[in-house]
Tab-separated table of C-alpha atoms and ligand atoms in Angstrom:
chain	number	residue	atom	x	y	z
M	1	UNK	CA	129.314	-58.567	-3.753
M	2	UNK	CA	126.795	-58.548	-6.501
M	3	UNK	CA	127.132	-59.520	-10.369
M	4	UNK	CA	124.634	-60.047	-12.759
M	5	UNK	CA	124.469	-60.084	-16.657
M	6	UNK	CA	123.092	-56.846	-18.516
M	7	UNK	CA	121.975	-59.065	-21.632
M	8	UNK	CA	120.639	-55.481	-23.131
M	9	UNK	CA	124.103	-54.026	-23.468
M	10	UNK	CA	126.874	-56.428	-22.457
M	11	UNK	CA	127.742	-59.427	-20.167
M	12	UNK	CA	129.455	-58.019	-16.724
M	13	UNK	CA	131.284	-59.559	-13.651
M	14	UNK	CA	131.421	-58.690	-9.901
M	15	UNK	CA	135.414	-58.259	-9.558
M	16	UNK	CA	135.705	-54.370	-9.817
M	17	UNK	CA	133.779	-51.601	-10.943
M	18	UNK	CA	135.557	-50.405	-14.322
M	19	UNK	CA	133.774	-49.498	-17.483
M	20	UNK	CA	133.471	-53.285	-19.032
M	21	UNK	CA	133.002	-55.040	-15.371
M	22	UNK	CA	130.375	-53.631	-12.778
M	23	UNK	CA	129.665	-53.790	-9.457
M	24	UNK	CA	126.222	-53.256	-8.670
M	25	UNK	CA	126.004	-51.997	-5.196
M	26	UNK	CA	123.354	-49.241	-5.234
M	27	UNK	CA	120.374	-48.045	-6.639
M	28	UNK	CA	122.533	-45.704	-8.650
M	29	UNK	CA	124.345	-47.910	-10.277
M	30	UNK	CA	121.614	-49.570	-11.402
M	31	UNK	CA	120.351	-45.852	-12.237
M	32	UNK	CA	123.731	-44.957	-13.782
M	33	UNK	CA	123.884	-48.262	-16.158
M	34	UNK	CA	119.960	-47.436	-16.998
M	35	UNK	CA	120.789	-43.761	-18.722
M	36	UNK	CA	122.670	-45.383	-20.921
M	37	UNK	CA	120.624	-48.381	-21.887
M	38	UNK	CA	117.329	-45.800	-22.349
M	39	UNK	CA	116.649	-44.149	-25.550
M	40	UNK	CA	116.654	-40.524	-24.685
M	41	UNK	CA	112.796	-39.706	-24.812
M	42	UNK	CA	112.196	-42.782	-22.572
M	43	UNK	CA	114.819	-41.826	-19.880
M	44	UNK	CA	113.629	-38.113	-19.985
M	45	UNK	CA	109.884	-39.436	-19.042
M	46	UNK	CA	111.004	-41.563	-16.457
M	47	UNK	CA	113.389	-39.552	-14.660
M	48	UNK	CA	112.095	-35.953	-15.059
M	49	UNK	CA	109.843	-33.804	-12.006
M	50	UNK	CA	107.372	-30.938	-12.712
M	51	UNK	CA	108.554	-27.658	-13.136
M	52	UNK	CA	112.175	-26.700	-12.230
M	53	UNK	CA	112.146	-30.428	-10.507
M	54	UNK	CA	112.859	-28.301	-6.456
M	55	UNK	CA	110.303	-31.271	-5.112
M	56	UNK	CA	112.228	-33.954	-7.102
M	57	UNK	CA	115.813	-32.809	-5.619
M	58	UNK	CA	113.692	-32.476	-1.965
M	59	UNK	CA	113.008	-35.521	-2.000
M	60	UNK	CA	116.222	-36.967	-1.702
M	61	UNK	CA	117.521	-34.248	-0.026
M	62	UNK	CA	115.090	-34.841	2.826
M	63	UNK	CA	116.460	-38.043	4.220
M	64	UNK	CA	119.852	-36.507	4.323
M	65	UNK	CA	118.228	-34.218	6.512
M	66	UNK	CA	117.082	-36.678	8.909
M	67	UNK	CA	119.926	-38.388	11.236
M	68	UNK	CA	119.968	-42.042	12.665
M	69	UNK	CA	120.054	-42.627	16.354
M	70	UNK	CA	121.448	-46.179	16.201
M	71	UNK	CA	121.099	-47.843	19.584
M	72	UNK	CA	123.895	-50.278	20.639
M	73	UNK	CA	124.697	-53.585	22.381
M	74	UNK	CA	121.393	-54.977	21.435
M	75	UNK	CA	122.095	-58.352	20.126
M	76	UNK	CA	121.453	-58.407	16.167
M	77	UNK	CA	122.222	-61.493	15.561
M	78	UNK	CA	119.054	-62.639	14.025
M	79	UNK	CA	116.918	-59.983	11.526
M	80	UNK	CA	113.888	-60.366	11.050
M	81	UNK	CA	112.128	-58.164	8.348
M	82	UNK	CA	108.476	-59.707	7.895
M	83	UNK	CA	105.698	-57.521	7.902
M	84	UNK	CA	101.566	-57.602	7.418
M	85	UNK	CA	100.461	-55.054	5.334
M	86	UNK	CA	96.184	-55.085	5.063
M	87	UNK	CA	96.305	-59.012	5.628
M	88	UNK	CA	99.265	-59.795	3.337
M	89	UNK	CA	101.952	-61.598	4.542
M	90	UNK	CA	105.340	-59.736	2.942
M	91	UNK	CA	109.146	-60.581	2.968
M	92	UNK	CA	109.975	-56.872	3.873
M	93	UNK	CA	108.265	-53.390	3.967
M	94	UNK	CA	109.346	-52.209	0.139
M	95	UNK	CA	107.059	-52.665	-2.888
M	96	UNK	CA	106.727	-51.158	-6.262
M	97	UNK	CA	104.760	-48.268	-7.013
M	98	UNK	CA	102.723	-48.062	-10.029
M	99	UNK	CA	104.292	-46.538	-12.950
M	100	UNK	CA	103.309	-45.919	-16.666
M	101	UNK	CA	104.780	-47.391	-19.707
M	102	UNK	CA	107.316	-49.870	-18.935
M	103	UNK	CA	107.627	-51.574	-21.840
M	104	UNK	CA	109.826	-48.593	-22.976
M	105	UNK	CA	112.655	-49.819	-20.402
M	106	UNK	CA	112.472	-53.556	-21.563
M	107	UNK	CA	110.325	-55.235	-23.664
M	108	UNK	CA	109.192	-57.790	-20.655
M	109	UNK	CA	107.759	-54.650	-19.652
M	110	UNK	CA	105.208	-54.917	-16.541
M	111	UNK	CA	105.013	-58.941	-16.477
M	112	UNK	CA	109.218	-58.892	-15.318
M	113	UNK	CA	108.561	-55.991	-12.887
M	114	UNK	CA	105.798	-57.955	-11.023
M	115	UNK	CA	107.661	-61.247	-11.147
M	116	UNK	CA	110.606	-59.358	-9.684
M	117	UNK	CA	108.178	-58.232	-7.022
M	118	UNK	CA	107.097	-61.240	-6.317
M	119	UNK	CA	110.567	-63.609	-5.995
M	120	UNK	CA	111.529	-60.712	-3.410
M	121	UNK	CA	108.166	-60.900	-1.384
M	122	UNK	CA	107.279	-57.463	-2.110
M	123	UNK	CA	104.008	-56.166	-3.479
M	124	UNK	CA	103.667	-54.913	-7.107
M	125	UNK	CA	101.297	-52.013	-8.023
M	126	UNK	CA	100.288	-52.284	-11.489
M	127	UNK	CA	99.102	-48.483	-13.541
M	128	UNK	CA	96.450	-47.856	-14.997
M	129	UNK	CA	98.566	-46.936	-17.681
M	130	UNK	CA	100.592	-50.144	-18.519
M	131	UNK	CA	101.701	-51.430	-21.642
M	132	UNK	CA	100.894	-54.827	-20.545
M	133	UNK	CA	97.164	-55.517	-19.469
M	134	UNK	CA	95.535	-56.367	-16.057
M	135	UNK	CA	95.038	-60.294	-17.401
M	136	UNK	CA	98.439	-60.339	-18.925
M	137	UNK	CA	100.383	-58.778	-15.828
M	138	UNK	CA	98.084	-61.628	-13.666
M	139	UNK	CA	99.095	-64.313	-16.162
M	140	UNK	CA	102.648	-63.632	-16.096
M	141	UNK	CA	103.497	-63.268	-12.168
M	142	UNK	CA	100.285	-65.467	-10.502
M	143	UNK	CA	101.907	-65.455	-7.454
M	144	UNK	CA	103.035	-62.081	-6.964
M	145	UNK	CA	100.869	-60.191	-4.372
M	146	UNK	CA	99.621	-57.499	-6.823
M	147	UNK	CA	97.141	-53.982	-6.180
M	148	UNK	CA	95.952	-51.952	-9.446
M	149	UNK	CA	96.229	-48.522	-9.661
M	150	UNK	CA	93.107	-46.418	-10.291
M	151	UNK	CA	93.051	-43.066	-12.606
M	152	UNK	CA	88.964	-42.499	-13.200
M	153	UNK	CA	88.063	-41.938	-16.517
M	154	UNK	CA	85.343	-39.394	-17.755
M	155	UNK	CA	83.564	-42.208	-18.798
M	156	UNK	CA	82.607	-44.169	-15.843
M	157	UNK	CA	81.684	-47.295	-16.728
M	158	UNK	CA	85.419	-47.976	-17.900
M	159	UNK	CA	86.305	-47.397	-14.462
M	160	UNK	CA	83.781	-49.727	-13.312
M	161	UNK	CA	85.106	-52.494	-15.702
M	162	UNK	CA	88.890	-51.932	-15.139
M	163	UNK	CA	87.752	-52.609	-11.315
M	164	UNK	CA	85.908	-55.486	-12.053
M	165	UNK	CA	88.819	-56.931	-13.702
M	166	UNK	CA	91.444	-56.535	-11.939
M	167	UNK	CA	88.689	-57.777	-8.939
M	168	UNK	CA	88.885	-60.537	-11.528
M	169	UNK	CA	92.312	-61.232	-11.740
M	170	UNK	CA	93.050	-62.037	-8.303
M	171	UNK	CA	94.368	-58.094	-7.522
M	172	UNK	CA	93.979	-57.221	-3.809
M	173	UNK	CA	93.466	-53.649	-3.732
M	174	UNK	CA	92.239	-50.644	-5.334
M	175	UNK	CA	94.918	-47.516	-5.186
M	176	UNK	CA	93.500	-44.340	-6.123
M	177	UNK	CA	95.627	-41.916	-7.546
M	178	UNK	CA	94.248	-38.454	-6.145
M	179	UNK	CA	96.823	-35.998	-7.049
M	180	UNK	CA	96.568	-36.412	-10.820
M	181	UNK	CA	93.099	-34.598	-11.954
M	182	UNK	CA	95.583	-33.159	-14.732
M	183	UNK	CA	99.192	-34.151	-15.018
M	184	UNK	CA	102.092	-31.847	-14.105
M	185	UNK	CA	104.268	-29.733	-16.989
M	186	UNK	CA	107.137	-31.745	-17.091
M	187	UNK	CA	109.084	-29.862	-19.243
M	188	UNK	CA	111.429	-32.269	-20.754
M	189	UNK	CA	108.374	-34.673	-22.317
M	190	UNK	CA	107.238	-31.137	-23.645
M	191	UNK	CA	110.378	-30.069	-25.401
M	192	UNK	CA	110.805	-34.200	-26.658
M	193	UNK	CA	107.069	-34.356	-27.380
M	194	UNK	CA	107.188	-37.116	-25.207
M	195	UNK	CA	104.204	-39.681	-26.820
M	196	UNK	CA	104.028	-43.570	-26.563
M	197	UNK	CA	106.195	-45.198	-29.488
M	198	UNK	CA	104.326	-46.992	-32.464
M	199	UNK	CA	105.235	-50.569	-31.689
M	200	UNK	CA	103.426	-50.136	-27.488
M	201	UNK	CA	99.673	-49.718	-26.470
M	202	UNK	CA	98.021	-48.938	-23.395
M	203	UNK	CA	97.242	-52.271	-22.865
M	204	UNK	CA	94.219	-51.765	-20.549
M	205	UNK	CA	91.969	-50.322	-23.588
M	206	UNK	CA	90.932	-51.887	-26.673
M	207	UNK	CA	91.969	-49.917	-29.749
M	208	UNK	CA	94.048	-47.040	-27.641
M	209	UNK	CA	97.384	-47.658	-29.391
M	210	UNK	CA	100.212	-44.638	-29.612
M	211	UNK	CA	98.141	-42.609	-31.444
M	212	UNK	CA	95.724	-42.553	-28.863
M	213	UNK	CA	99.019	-40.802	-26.781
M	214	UNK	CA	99.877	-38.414	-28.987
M	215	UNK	CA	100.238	-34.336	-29.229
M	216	UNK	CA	99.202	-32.162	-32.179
M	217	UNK	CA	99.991	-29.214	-29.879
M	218	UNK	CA	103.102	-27.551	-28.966
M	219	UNK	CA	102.626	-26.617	-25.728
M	220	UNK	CA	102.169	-30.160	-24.320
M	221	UNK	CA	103.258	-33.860	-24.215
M	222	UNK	CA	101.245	-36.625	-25.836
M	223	UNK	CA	100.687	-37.921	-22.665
M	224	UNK	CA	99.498	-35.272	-21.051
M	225	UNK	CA	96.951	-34.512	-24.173
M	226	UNK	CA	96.013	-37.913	-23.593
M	227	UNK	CA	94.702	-37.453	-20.003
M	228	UNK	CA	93.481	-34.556	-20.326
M	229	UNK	CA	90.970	-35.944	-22.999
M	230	UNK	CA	90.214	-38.835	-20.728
M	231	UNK	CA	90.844	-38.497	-16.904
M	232	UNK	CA	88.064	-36.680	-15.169
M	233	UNK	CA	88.954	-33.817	-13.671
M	234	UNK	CA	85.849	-33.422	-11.411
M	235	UNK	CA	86.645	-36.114	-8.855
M	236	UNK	CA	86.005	-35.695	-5.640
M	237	UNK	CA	85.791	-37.332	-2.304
M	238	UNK	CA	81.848	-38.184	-3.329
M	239	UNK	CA	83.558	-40.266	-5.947
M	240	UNK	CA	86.049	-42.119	-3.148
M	241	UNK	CA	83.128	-43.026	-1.560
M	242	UNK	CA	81.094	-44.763	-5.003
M	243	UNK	CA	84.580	-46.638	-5.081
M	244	UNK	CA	84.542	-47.825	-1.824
M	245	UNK	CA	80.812	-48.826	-2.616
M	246	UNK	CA	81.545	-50.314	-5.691
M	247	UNK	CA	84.310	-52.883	-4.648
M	248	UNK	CA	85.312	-55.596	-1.966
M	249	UNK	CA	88.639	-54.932	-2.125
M	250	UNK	CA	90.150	-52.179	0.364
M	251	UNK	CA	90.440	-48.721	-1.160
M	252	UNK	CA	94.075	-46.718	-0.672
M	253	UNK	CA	94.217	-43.023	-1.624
M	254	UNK	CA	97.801	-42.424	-3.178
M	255	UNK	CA	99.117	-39.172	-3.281
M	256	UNK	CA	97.964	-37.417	0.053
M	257	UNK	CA	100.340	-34.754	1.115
M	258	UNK	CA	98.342	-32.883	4.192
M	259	UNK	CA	96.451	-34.084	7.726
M	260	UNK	CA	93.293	-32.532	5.777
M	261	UNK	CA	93.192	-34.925	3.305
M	262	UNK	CA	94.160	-37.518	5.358
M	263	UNK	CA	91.293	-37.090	7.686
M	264	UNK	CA	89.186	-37.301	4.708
M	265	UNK	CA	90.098	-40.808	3.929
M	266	UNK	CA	89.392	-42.038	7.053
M	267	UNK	CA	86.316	-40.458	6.593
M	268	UNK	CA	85.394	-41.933	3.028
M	269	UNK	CA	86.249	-45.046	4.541
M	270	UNK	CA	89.658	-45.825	3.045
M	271	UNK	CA	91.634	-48.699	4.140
M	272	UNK	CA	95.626	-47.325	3.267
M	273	UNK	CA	97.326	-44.041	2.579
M	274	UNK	CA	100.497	-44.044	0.506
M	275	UNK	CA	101.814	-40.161	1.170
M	276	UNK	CA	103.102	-39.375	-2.127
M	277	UNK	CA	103.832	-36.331	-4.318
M	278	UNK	CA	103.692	-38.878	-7.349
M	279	UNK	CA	107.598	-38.494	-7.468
M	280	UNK	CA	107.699	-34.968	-7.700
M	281	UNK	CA	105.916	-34.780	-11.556
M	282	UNK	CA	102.934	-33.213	-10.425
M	283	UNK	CA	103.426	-29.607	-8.059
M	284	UNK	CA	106.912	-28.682	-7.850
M	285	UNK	CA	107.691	-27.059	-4.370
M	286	UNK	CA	105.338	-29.260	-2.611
M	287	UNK	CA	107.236	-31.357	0.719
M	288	UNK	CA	108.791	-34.286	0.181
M	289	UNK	CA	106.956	-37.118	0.924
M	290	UNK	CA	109.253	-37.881	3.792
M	291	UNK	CA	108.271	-34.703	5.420
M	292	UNK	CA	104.627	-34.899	4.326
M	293	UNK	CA	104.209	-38.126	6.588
M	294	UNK	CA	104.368	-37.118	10.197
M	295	UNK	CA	101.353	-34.966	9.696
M	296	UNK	CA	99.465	-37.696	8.105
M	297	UNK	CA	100.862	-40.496	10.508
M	298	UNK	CA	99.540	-38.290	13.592
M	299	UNK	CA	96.444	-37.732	11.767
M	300	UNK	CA	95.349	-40.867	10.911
M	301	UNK	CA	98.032	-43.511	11.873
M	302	UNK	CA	96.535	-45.736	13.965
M	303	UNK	CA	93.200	-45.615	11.640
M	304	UNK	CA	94.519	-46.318	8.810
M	305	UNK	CA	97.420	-47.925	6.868
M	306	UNK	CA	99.834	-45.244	5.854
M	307	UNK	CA	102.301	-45.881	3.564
M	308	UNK	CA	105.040	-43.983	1.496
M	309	UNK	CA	106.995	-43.420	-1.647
M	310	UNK	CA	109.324	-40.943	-3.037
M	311	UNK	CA	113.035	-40.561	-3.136
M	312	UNK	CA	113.351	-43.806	-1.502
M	313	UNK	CA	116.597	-45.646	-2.944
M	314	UNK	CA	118.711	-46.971	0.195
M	315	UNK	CA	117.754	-48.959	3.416
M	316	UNK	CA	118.534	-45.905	5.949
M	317	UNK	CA	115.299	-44.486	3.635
M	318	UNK	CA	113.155	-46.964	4.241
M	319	UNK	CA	114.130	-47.036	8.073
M	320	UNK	CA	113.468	-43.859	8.604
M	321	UNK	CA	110.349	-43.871	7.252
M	322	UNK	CA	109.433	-46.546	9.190
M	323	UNK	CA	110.663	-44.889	12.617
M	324	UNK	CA	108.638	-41.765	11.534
M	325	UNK	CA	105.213	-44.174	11.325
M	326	UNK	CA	104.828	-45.465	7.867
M	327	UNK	CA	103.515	-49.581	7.733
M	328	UNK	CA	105.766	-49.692	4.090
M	329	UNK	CA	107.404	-47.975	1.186
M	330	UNK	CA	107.552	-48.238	-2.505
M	331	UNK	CA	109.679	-47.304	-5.204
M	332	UNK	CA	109.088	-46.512	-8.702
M	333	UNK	CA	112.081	-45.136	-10.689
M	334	UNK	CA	114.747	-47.045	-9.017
M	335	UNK	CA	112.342	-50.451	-10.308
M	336	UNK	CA	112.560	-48.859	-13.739
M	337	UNK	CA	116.401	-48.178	-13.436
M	338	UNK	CA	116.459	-52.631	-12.284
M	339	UNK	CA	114.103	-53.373	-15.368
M	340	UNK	CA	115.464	-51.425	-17.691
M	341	UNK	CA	119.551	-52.730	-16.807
M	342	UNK	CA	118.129	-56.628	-17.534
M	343	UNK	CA	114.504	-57.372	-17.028
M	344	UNK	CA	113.232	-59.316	-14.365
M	345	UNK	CA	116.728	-60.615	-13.132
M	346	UNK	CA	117.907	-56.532	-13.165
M	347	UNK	CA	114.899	-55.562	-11.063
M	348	UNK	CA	115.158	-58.843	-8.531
M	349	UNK	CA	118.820	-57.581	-8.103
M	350	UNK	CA	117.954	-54.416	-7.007
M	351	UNK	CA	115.674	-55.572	-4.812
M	352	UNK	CA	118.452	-57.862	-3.265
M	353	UNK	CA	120.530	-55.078	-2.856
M	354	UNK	CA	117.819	-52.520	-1.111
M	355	UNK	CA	117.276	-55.449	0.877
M	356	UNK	CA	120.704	-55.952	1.653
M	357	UNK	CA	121.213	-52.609	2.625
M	358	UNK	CA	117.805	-52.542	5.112
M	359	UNK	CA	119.236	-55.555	6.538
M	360	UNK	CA	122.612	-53.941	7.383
M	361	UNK	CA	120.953	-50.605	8.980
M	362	UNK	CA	118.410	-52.306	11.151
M	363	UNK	CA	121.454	-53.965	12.298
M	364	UNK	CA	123.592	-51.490	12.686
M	365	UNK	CA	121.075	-49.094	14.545
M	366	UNK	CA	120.440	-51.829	17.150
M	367	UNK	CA	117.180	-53.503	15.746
M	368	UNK	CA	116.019	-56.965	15.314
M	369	UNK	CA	112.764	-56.434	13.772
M	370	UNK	CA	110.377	-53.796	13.003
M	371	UNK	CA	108.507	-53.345	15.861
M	372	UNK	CA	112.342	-52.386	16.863
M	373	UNK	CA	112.236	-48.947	15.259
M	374	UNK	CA	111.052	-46.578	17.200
M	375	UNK	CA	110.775	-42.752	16.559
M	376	UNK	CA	113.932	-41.594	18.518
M	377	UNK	CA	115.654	-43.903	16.688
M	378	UNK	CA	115.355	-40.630	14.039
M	379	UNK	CA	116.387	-36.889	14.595
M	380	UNK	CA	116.301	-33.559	12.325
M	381	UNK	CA	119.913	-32.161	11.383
M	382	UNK	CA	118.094	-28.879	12.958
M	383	UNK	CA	118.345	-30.933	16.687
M	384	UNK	CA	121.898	-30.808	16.443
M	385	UNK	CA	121.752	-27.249	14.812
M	386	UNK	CA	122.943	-25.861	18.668
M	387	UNK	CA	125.845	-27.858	18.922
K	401	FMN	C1	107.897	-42.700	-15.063
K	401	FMN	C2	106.877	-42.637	-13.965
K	401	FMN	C3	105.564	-42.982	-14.241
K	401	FMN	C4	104.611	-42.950	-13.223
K	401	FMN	N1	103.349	-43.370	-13.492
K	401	FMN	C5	102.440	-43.397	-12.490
K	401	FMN	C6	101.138	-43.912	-12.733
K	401	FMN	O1	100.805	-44.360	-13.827
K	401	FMN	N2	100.264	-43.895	-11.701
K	401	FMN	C7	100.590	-43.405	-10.452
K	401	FMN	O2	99.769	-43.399	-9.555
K	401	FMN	N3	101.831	-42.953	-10.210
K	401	FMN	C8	102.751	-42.944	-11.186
K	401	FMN	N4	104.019	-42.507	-10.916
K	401	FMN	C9	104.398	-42.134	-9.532
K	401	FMN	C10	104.922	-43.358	-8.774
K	401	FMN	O3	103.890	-44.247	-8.485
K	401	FMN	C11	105.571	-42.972	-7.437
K	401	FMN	O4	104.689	-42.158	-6.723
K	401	FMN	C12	106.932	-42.282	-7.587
K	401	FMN	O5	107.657	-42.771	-8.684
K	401	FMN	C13	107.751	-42.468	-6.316
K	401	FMN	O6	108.925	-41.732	-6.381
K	401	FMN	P1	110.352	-42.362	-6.794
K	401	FMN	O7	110.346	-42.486	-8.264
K	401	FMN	O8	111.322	-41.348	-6.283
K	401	FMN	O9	110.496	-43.691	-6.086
K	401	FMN	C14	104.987	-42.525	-11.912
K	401	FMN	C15	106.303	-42.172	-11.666
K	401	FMN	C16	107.258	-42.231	-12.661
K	401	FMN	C17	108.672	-41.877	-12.342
């Protein structure tokens, strides 16, 4: 049983889940507690999808569609969750994905997440657009195995200095958003006018402070005036390979959804795939990533390092997309739901209990260690469709 302080909103114990004492036993209630610690334009940005959010419900509703075939009498007495992912020695196969802004869901902001990462063993992906900057983010969790997220700006030579520095600060890996040339219509940040909030900056830039993230126009969000002013648009894979040029550190495309594209990173000489639909906020009706990733595993799996987020939020998730090929998985709202319930000490309990919870199903599906999961460990509902 779990308990921990929300010092945000009010002080809780583990005895029973009532409105004044909480049991946190899922990423929901974590999620739950979050809506109402988040000021409304905040929680609308985090949690919203593109379009009519089909993708965003998808992906969720994907691992429901895929069943467990536990295997039994196995001895599980001893579970072992250590993995290597691209020469990094991690507690388990769950990090955090890169996501904007999160000094809007505590004011440790970026700093806590990563520290969070980092007591749990995970890794921590740090965006491009964070409220806290590369140094500060290395400054405040040294030890935390951290990558930096990569959007390319028109002008180039900030690229090649926000790669420099977070070469600089000890990060150990470039990921390269792909699937964001634009951002999606989210229609909630349109309808709130979703911009950055006077007292936050996008830390990463000198001088870009919330007006730099702001919308004169009706018909978008500030943030997605913002990148459209600065992101350029005319990437291509050319561009993947100046990055893998430009850097030591191993290059991994986030955000591939097709064999087609995977290919191509093999071919531009990329070192990781995360299969992604940037959770669900950039083409609604696109797979989920959970079905996107036995295309790209058969593609390019033993190549490459593939990798997934989206939707993920129990341990049967992360086991299944482990059976179905992927080396890891990330998570980026259910992070934000930890951070923004108590800081740091919200987001290291949520990763206790995800852990928890992968513990009990390699367990209970008959497996000691990863190597353990194999893919008929997995089956779509549609196998048992005849029955
Ligand atoms: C509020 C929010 C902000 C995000 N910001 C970024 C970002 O700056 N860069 C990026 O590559 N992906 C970004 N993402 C996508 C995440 O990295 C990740 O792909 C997604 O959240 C995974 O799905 P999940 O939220 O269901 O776990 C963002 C996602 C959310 C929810």
């Amino acid at each position: 049983m779990l308990e921990f302080s929300c010092s945000r909103v009010c002080k809780e114990k583990a005895s029973s889940v009532t409105e004044d004492k909480m049991v946190f036993v899922c990423v929901e209630d974590f999620e739950k507690k979050a809506y109402g610690v988040l000021e409304k334009s905040a929680l609308d940005y985090y949690r919203s999808g593109a379009g009519e959010q089909f993708t965003l419900n998808l992906n969720r509703e994907a691992f429901r569609r895929i069943r467990m075939r536990p295997r039994f009498l196995r001895d599980v007495s001893k579970i072992d969750t250590r993995c290597n992912i691209l020469g990094i020695d991690l507690k388990w196969p769950l990090g955090i994905a890169p996501t904007a802004m999160q000094k809007l869901a505590h004011p440790e902001g970026e700093g806590a997440n990563a520290r969070a990462a980092g007591s749990a063993g995970s890794i921590y992906i740090l965006s491009t657009l964070s409220t806290m900057s590369i140094e500060e983010v290395a400054t405040a969790a040294p030890n935390t195995n951290k990558w930096f997220q990569l959007y390319v700006y028109k002008d180039r030579s900030l690229t090649e200095k926000m790669v420099r520095r977070a070469e600089k600060a000890n990060f150990k890996a470039i990921v390269l958003t792909i699937d964001a040339p634009i951002f999606g219509q989210r229609r909630s940040d349109v309808r709130n006018k979703f911009s950055l909030p006077p007292h936050l900056r996008l830390a990463n830039f000198q001088g870009i402070k919330a007006d730099g993230v702001r919308s004169d126009n009706e018909a978008t969000s500030g943030i997605n005036a913002y990148v459209s002013s600065q992101f350029d648009p005319t990437l291509t894979w050319k561009d993947v390979a100046w990055l893998v040029k430009l850097t030591r550190l191993p290059i991994i495309v986030k955000g591939v959804l097709t064999r087609e594209d995977a290919v191509l990173a093999r071919e531009f000489g990329c070192a990781g795939i995360i299969v992604s639909n940037h959770g669900a906020r950039q083409i609604d009706t696109v797979p989920a990533a959970i079905e996107a990733l036995p295309e790209v595993v058969k593609a390019v799996g033993n190549d490459l390092v593939v990798m997934l987020d989206g939707g993920v939020t129990q341990g049967n998730d992360i086991f299944k997309a482990l059976a179905l090929g992927a080396k890891m998985v990330f998570i980026g709202r259910a992070a934000l739901w930890g951070l923004a319930c108590d800081g740091q000490r919200g987001v290291e309990e949520l990763l206790r209990v995800l852990r928890k919870d992968f513990e009990i199903t390699l367990a209970l599906a008959g497996c000691q260690k990863l190597s353990d999961i194999t893919l008929d460990m997995v089956a779509h509902e549609s196998a048992y469709a005849r029955l």
